[in-house]
Short mmCIF file of C-alpha atoms and ligand atoms in Angstrom, two decimals:
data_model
loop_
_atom_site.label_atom_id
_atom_site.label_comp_id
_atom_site.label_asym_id
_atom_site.label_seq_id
_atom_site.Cartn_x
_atom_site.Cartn_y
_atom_site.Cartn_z
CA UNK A 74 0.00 0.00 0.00
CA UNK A 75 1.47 3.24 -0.96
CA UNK A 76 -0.49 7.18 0.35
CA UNK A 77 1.20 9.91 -1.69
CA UNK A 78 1.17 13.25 -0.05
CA UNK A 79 1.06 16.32 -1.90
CA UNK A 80 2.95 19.23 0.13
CA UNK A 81 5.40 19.21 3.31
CA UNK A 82 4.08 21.74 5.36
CA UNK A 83 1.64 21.95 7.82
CA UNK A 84 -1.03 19.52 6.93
CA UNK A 85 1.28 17.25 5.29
CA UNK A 86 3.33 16.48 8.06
CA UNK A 87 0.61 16.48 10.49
CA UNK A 88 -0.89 13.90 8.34
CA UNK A 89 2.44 11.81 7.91
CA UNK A 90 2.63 11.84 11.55
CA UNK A 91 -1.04 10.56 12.17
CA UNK A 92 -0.54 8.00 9.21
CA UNK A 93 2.35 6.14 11.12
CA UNK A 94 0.70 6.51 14.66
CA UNK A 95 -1.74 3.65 13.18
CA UNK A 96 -0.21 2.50 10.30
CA UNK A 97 3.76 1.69 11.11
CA UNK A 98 4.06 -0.24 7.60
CA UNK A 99 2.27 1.92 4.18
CA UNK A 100 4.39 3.33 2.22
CA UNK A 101 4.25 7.29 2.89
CA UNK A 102 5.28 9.40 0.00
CA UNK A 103 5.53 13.07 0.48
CA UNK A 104 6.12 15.53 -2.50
CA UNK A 105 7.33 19.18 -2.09
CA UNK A 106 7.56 21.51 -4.81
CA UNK A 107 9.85 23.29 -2.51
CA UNK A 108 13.05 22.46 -2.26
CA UNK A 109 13.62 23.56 1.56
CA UNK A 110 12.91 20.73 4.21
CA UNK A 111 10.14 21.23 6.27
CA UNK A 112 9.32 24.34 8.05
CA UNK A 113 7.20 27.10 10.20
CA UNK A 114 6.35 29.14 7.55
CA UNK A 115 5.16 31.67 9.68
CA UNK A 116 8.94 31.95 10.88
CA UNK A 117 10.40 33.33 7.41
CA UNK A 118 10.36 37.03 8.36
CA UNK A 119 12.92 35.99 10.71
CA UNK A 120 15.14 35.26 8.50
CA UNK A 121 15.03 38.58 6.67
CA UNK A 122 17.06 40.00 9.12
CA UNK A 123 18.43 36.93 10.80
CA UNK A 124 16.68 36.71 13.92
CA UNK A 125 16.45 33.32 13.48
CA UNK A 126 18.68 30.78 10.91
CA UNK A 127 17.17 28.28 8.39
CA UNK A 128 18.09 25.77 11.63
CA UNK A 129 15.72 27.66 13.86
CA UNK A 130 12.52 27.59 12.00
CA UNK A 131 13.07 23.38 10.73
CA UNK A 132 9.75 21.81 11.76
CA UNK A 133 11.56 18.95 13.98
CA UNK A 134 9.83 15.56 12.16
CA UNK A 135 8.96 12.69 14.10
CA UNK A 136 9.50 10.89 11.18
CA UNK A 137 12.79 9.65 9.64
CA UNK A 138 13.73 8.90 5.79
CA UNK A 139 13.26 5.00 6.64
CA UNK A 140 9.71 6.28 7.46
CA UNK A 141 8.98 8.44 5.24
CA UNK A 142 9.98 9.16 1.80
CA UNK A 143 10.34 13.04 1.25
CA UNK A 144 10.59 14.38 -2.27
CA UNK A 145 12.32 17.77 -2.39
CA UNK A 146 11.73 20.20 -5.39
CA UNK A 147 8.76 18.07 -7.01
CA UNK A 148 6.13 19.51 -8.43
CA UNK A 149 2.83 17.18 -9.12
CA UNK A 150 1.16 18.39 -12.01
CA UNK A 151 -1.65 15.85 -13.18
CA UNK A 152 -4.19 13.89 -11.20
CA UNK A 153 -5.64 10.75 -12.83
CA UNK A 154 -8.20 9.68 -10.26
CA UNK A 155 -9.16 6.52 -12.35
CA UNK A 156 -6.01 5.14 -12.74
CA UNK A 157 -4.25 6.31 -8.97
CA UNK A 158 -1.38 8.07 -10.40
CA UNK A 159 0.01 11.51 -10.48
CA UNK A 160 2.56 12.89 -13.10
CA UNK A 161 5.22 14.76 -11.46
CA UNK A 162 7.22 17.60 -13.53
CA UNK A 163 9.82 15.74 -15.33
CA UNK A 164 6.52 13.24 -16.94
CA UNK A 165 7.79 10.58 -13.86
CA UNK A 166 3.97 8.90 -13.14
CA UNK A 167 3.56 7.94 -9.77
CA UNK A 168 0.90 5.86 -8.68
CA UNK A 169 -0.77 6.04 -4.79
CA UNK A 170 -3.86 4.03 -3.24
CA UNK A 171 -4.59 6.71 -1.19
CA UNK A 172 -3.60 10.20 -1.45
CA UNK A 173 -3.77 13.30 0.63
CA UNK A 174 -3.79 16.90 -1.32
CA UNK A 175 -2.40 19.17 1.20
CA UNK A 176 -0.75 22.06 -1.74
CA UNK A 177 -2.05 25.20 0.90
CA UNK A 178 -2.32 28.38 -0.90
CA UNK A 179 -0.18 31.29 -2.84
CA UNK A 180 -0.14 34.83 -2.34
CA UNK A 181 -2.62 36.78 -4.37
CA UNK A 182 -0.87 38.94 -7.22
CA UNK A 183 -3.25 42.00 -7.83
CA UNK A 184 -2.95 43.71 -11.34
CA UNK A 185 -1.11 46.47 -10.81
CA UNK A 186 1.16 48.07 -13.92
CA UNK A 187 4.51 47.01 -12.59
CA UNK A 188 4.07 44.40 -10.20
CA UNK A 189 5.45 41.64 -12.25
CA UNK A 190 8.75 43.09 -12.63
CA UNK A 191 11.98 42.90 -10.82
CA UNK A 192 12.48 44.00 -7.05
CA UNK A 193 8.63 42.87 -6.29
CA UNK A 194 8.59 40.21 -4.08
CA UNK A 195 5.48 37.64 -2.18
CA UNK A 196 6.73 36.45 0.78
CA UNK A 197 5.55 32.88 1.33
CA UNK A 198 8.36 30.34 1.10
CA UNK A 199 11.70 30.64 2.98
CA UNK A 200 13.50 30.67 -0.82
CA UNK A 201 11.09 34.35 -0.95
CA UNK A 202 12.71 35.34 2.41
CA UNK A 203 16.66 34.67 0.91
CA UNK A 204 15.33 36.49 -1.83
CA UNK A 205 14.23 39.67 0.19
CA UNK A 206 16.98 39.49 2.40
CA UNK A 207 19.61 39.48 -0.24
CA UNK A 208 17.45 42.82 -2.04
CA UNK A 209 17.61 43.75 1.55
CA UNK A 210 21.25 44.57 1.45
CA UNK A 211 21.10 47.35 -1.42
CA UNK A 212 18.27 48.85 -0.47
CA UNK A 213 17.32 52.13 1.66
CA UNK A 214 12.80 52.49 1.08
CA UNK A 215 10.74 49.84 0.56
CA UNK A 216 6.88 49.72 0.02
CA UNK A 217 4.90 46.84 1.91
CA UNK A 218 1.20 46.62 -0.09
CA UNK A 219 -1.27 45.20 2.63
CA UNK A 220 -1.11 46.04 6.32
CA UNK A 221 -2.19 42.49 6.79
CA UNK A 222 -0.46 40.10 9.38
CA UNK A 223 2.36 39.18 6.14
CA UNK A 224 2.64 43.26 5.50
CA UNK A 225 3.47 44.20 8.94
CA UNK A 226 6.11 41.04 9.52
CA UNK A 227 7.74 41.91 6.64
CA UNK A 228 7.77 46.10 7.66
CA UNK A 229 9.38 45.53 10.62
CA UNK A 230 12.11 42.31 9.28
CA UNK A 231 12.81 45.43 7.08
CA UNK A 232 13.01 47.89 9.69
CA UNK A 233 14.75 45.95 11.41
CA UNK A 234 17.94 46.12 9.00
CA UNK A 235 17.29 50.14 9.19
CA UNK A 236 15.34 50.18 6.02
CA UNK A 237 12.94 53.38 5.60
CA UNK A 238 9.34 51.50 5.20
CA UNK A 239 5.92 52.56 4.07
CA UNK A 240 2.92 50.32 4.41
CA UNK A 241 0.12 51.02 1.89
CA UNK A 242 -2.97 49.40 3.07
CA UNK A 243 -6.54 50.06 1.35
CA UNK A 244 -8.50 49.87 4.02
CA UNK A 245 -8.80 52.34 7.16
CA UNK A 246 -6.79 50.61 10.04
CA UNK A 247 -3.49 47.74 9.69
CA UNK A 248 -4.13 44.12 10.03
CA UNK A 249 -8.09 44.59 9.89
CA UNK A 250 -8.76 41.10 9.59
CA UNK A 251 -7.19 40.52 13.08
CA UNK A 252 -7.90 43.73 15.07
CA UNK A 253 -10.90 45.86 15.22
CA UNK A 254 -10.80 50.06 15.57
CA UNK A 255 -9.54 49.83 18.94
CA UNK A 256 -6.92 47.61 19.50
CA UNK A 257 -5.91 48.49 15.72
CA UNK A 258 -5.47 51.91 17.39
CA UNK A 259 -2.66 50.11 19.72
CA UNK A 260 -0.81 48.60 17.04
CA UNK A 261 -0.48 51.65 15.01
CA UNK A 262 1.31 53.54 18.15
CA UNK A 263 3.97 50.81 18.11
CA UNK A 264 4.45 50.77 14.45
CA UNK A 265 5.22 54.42 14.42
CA UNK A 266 7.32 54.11 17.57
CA UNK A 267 9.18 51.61 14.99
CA UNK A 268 9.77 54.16 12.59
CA UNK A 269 7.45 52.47 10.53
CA UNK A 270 5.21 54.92 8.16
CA UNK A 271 1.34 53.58 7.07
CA UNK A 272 -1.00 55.16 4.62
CA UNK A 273 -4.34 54.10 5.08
CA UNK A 274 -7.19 54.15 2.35
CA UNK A 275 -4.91 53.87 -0.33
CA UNK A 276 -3.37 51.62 -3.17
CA UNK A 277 -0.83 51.37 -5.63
CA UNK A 278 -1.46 52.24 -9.65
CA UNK A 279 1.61 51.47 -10.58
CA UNK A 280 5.48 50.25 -9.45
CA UNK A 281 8.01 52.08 -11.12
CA UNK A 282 11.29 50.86 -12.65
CA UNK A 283 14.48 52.16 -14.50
CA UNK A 284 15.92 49.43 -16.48
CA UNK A 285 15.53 46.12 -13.78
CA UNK A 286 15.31 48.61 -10.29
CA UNK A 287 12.05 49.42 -9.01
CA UNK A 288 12.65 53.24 -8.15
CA UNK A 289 9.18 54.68 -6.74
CA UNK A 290 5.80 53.35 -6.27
CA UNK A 291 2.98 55.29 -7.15
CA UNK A 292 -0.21 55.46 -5.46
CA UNK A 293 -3.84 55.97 -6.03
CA UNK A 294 -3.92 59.57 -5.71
CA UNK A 295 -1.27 60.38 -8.03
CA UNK A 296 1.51 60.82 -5.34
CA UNK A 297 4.39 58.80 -6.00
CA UNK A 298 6.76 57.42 -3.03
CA UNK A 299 10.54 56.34 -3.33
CA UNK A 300 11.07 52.39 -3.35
CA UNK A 301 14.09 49.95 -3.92
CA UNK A 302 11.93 46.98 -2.96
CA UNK A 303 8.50 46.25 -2.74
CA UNK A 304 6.34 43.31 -0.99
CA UNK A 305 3.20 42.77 -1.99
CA UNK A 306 1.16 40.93 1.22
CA UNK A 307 -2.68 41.24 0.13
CA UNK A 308 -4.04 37.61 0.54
CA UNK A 309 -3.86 34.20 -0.29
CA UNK A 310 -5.60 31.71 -2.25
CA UNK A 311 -5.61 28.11 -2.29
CA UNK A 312 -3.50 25.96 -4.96
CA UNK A 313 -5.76 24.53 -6.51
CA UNK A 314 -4.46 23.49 -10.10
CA UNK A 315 -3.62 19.10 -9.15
CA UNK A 316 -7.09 18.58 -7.58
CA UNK A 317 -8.77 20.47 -10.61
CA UNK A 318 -6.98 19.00 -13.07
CA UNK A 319 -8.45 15.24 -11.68
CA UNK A 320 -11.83 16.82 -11.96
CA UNK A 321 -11.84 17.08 -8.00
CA UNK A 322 -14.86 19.31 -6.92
CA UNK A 323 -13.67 22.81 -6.12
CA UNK A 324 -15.72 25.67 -4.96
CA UNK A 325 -13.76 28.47 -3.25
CA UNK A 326 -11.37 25.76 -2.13
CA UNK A 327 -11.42 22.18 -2.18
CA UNK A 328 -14.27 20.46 -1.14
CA UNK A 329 -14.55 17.73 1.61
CA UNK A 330 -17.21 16.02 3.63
CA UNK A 331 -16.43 15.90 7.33
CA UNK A 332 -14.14 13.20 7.21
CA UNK A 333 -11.59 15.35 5.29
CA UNK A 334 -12.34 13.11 2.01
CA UNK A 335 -12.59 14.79 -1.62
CA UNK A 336 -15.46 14.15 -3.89
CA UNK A 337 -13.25 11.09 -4.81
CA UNK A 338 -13.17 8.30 -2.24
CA UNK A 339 -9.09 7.94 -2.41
CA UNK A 340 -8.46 11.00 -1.80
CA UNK A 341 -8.42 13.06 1.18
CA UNK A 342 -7.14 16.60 1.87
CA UNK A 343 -5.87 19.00 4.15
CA UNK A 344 -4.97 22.30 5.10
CA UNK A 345 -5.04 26.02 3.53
CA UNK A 346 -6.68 24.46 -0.14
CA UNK A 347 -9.65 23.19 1.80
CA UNK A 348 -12.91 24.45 1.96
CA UNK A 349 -14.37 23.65 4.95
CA UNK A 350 -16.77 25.09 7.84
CA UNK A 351 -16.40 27.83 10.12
CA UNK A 352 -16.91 26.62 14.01
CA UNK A 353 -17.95 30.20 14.94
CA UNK A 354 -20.94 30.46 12.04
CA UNK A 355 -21.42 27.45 10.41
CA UNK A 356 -20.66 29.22 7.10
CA UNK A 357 -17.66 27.86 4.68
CA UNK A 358 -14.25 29.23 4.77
CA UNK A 359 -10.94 28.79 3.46
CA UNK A 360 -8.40 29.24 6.32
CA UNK A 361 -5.16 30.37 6.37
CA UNK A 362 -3.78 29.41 9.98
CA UNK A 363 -1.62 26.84 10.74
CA UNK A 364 -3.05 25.42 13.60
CA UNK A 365 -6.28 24.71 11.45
CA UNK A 366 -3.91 22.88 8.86
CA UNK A 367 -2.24 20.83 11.39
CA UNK A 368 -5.65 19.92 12.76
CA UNK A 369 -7.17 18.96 9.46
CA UNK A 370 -3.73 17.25 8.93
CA UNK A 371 -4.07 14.95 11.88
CA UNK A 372 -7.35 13.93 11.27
CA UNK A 373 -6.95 13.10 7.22
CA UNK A 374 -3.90 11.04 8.07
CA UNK A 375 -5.82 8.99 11.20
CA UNK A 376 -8.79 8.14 8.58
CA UNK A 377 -6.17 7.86 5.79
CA UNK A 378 -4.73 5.04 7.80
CA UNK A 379 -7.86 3.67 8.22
CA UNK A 380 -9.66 5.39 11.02
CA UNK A 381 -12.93 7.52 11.64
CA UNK A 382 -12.42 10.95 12.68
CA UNK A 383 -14.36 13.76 12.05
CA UNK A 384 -13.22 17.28 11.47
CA UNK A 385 -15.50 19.91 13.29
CA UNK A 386 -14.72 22.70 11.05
CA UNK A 387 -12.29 25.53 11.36
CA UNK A 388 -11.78 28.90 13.17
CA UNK A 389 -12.17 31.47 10.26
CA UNK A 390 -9.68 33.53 12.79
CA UNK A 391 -7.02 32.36 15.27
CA UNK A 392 -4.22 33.98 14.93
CA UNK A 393 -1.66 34.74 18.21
CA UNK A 394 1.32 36.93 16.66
CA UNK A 395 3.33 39.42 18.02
CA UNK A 396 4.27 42.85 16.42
CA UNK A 397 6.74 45.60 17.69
CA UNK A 398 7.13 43.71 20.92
CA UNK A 399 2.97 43.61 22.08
CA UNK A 400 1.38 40.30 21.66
CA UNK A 401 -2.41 39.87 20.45
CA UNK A 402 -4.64 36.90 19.46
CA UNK A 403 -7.65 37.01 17.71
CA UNK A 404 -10.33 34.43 17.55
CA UNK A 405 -13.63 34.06 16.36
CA UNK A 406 -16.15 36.48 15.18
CA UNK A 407 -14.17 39.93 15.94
CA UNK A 408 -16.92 42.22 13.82
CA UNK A 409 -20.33 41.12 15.10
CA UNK A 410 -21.97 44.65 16.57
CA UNK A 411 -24.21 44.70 19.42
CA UNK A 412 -28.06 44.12 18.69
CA UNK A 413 -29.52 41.10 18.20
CA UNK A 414 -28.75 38.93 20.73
CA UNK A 415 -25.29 40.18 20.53
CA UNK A 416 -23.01 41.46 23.16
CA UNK A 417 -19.95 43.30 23.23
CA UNK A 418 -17.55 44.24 26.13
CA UNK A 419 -13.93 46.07 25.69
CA UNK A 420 -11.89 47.34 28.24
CA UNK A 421 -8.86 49.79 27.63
CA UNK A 422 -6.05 49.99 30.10
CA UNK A 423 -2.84 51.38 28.13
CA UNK A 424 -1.81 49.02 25.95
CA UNK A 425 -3.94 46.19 27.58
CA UNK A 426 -7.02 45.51 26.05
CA UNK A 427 -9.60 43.17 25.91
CA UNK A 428 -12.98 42.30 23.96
CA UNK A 429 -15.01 39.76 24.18
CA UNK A 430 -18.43 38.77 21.62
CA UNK A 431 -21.18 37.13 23.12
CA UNK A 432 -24.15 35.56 20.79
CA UNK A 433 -26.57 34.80 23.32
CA UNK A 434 -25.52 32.50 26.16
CA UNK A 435 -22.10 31.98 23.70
CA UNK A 436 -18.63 33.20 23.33
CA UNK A 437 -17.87 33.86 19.51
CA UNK A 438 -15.49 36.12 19.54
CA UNK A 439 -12.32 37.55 21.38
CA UNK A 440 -9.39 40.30 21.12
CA UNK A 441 -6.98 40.06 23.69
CA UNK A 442 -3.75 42.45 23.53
CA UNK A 443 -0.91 42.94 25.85
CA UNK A 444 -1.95 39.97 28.23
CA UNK A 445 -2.95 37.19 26.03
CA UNK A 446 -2.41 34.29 28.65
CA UNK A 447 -5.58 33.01 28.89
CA UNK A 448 -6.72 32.78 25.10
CA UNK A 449 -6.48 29.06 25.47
CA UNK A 450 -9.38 28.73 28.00
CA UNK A 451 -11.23 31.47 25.76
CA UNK A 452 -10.75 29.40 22.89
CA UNK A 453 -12.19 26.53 24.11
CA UNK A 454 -15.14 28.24 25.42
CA UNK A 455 -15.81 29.26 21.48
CA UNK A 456 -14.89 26.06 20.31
CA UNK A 457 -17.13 23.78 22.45
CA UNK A 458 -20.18 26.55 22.08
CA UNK A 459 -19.78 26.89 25.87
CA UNK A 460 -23.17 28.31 27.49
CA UNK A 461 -21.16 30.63 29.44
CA UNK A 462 -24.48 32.46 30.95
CA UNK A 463 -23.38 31.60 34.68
CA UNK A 464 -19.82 32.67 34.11
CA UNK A 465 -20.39 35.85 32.70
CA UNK A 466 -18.99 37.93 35.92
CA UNK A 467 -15.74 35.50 36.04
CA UNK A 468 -15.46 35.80 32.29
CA UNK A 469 -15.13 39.37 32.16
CA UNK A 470 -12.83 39.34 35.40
CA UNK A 471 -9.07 39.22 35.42
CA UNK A 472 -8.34 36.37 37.23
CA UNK A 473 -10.85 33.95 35.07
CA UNK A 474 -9.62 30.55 34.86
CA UNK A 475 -10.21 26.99 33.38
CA UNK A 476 -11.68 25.74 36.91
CA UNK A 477 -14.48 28.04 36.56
CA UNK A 478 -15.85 26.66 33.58
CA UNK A 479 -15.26 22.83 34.77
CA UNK A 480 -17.32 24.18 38.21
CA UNK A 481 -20.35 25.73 36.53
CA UNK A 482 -20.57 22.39 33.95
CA UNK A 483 -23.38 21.05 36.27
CA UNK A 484 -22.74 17.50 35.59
CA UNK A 485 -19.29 18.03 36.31
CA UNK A 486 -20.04 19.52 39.42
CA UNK A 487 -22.16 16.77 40.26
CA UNK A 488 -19.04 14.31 39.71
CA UNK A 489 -16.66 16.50 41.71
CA UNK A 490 -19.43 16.69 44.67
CA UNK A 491 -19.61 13.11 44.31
CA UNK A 492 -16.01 12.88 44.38
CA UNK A 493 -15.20 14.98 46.83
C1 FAD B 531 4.94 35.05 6.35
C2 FAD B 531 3.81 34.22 6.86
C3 FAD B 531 3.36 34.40 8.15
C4 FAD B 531 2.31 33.63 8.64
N1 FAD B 531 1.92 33.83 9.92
C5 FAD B 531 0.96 33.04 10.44
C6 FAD B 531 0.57 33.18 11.81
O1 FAD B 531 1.07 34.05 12.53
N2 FAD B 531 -0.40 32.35 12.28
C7 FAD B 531 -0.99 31.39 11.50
O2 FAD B 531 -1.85 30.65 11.98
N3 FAD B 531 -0.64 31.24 10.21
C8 FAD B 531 0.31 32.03 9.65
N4 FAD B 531 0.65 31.88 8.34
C9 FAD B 531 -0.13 30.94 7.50
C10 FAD B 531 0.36 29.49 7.67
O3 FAD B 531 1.72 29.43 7.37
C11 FAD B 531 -0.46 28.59 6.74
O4 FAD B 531 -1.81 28.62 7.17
C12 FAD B 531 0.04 27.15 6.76
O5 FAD B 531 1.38 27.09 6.34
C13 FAD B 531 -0.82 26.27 5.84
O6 FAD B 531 -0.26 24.99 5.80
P1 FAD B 531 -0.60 23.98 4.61
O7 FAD B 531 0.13 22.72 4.94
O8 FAD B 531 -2.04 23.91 4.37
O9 FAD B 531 0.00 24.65 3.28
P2 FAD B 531 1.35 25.37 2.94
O10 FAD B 531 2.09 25.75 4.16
O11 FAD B 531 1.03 26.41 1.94
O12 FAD B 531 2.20 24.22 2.22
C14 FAD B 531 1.81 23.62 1.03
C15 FAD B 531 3.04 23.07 0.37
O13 FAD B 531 2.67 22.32 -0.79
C16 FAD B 531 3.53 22.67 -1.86
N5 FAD B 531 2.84 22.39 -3.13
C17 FAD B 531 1.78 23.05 -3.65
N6 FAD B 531 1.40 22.48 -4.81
C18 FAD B 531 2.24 21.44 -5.02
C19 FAD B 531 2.36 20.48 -6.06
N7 FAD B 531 1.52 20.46 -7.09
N8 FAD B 531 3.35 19.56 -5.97
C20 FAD B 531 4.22 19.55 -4.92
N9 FAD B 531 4.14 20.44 -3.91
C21 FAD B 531 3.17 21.38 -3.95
C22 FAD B 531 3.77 24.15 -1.63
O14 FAD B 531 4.91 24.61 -2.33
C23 FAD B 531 3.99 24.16 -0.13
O15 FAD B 531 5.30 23.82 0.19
C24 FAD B 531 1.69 32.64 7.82
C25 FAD B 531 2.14 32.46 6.51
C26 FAD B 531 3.18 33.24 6.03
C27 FAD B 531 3.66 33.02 4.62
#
């Protein structure tokens, strides 16, 4: 029995991992278009200005080569469902019994007059972070386009190396998928402590270059801005060329039932190219988090290897990230105004700040910057659709903890009484 694995990252590994946990004899292969080992991806900005090495951000496998059969720098370009095989780049056909498509997603590249030419760079892989790190070296002003979680890593990796930086981000506040107007409000303080400059409510029209140098960006309304480099961080979307191309069923991303399999019964997948459903609404999504990869990861390899599991969906938003020194995380619904059965509480102390969403007797949503310890406990409160309507005091304390929630489960109570 052979399980082919398209993609080392995340879900990939995750899946690898789960695979061998039942299965210590199929034949695991696992293709990588990229040429690096496995990694944290979210770790490249690191090495733009060498905060960490290449050594650092390695995603320590459980598995070894005797294990596990890692392809470096293969591409698989055709899927033939019917016949179990896979043609990778140089016309090699590979054949699997069961196969897991776990290809994630690539950055978005807007059409903008200029933005495929040289000095432009999409910072995704760790070969894009040598690449900005070595146009690092010549260069004084850069332009970041998107104020998104990618835009702001790669502002201040560039600041970092003393770099003049301008974000240009369309909408009215930076990372808006992540923070709302207040604690966006917080962020923007430390970025311009950083020496980092934003313009909000704008975008480019056009990147400028003499000969192969990008020289100046210019924006929206006319004004033009100086640039040696420029990284474009506006999205992702999910690689979805190998499932289409075996007739998979696609919709925004690649659909699955709730086992993780693909409109063909062989084939699973995993990770940033799935579609799946959003714990929080119901609705579907296309995440781009790494946790929810690994997750989906885990439970495609267990039923890949034979098991049952189901995948409850994903958190549109959990993100924990840190930017000019202040930590946040984000999850669940961050947006949802009060009215209708919603309820919103924030609390401001400095650069402290908390907000919590309740739908009803439920938790959907959560901000916490500055002191993030207790996300976890939060998180699980969203996750498990908690009725938190006896905790609602403790919640919105500072010294809420896990015990609370176990104590006001009333069958749990009864068992500890019991117990006790
Ligand atoms: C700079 C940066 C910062 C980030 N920060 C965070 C963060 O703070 N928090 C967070 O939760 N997430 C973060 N992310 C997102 C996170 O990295 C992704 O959600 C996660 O990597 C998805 O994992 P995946 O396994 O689904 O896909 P990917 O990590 O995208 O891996 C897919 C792999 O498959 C390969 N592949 C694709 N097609 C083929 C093919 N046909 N043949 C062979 N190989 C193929 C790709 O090259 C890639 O190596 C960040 C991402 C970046 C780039």
């Amino acid at each position: 029995m052979r399980t082919v694995i398209v993609g080392a990252s995340a879900a990939g590994m995750a899946a690898a991992e789960a695979i061998r946990k039942r299965d210590p004899i199929t034949e695991i292969v696992m293709l990588s278009n990229e040429t690096h080992p496995p990694y944290y991806r979210p770790l490249i900005p690191y090495l733009i200005y060498k905060e960490k090495t290449g050594e650092d951000i390695l995603r320590q496998a459980r598995l070894t080569p005797s294990n596990l059969d890692l392809r470096l720098g293969v591409r698989a370009t055709r899927l033939d469902p019917k016949n179990h095989t896979l043609t990778l780049g140089h016309d090699e056909i590979l054949s699997y019994d069961h196969l897991l498509i776990a290809t994630g997603a690539s950055p978005i590249r807007p059409d903008i007059s200029g933005l495929d030419g040289p000095g432009v760079f999409y910072l995704r892989t760790w070969a894009d972070a040598e690449e900005v790190a070595r146009a690092a070296k010549d260069a004084k002003y850069a332009v970041i386009l998107g104020a998104g979680r990618i835009g702001m890593k790669s502002a201040f990796a560039l600041r970092h190396l003393g770099i003049e930086v301008i974000v240009v981000e369309l909408l009215e506040r930076i990372v808006p998928q992540q923070l709302d107007v207040a604690s966006a409000a917080i962020f923007a303080q430390a970025v311009a402590e950083a020496g980092i400059r934003t313009i909000l409510g704008q975008t480019l029209k056009a990147v400028n270059h003499e000969g192969k140098r990008v020289t100046s960006v210019t924006l929206d309304d006319g004004s033009n801005l100086k640039a040696d480099l420029v990284i474009v961080g506006v999205g992702v979307r999910p690689n979805l060329e190998l499932a289409v191309s075996g007739g998979l069923h696609v919709y925004k991303g690649l659909l699955v039932d709730e086992h993780l399999r693909t409109s063909d019964t062989h084939i699973f997948a995993a990770g940033d190219v799935v579609e799946t459903k959003d714990v929080v609404s119901g609705g579907s999504i296309v995440s781009g988090i790494w946790t929810n990869a690994a997750d989906m990861g885990r439970i495609a390899g267990d039923n890949l290897a034979g098991g049952n599991s189901t995948y409850e969906g994903a958190f549109s938003l959990l993100n924990a990230m840190e930017l000019g020194g202040l930590p946040v995380v984000s999850v669940g619904d961050i947006e949802a105004l009060p009215g209708d059965g919603i309820e919103v509480f924030t609390e401001l102390r400095g650069q402290t700040y908390r907000k919590l969403v309740f739908d009803g007797d439920r938790l959907i949503g959560l901000i916490l910057v500055g002191q993030i310890e207790r996300a976890g406990i939060y998180q699980t409160l969203i996750r498990e659709k908690a009725n938190v309507s006896g905790l609602r005091r403790e919640l919105l304390g500072p010294r809420f903890h896990y015990g609370h929630y176990i104590l006001s489960k009333p069958v749990l109570t009864d068992q500890y009484v019991k117990a006790g």
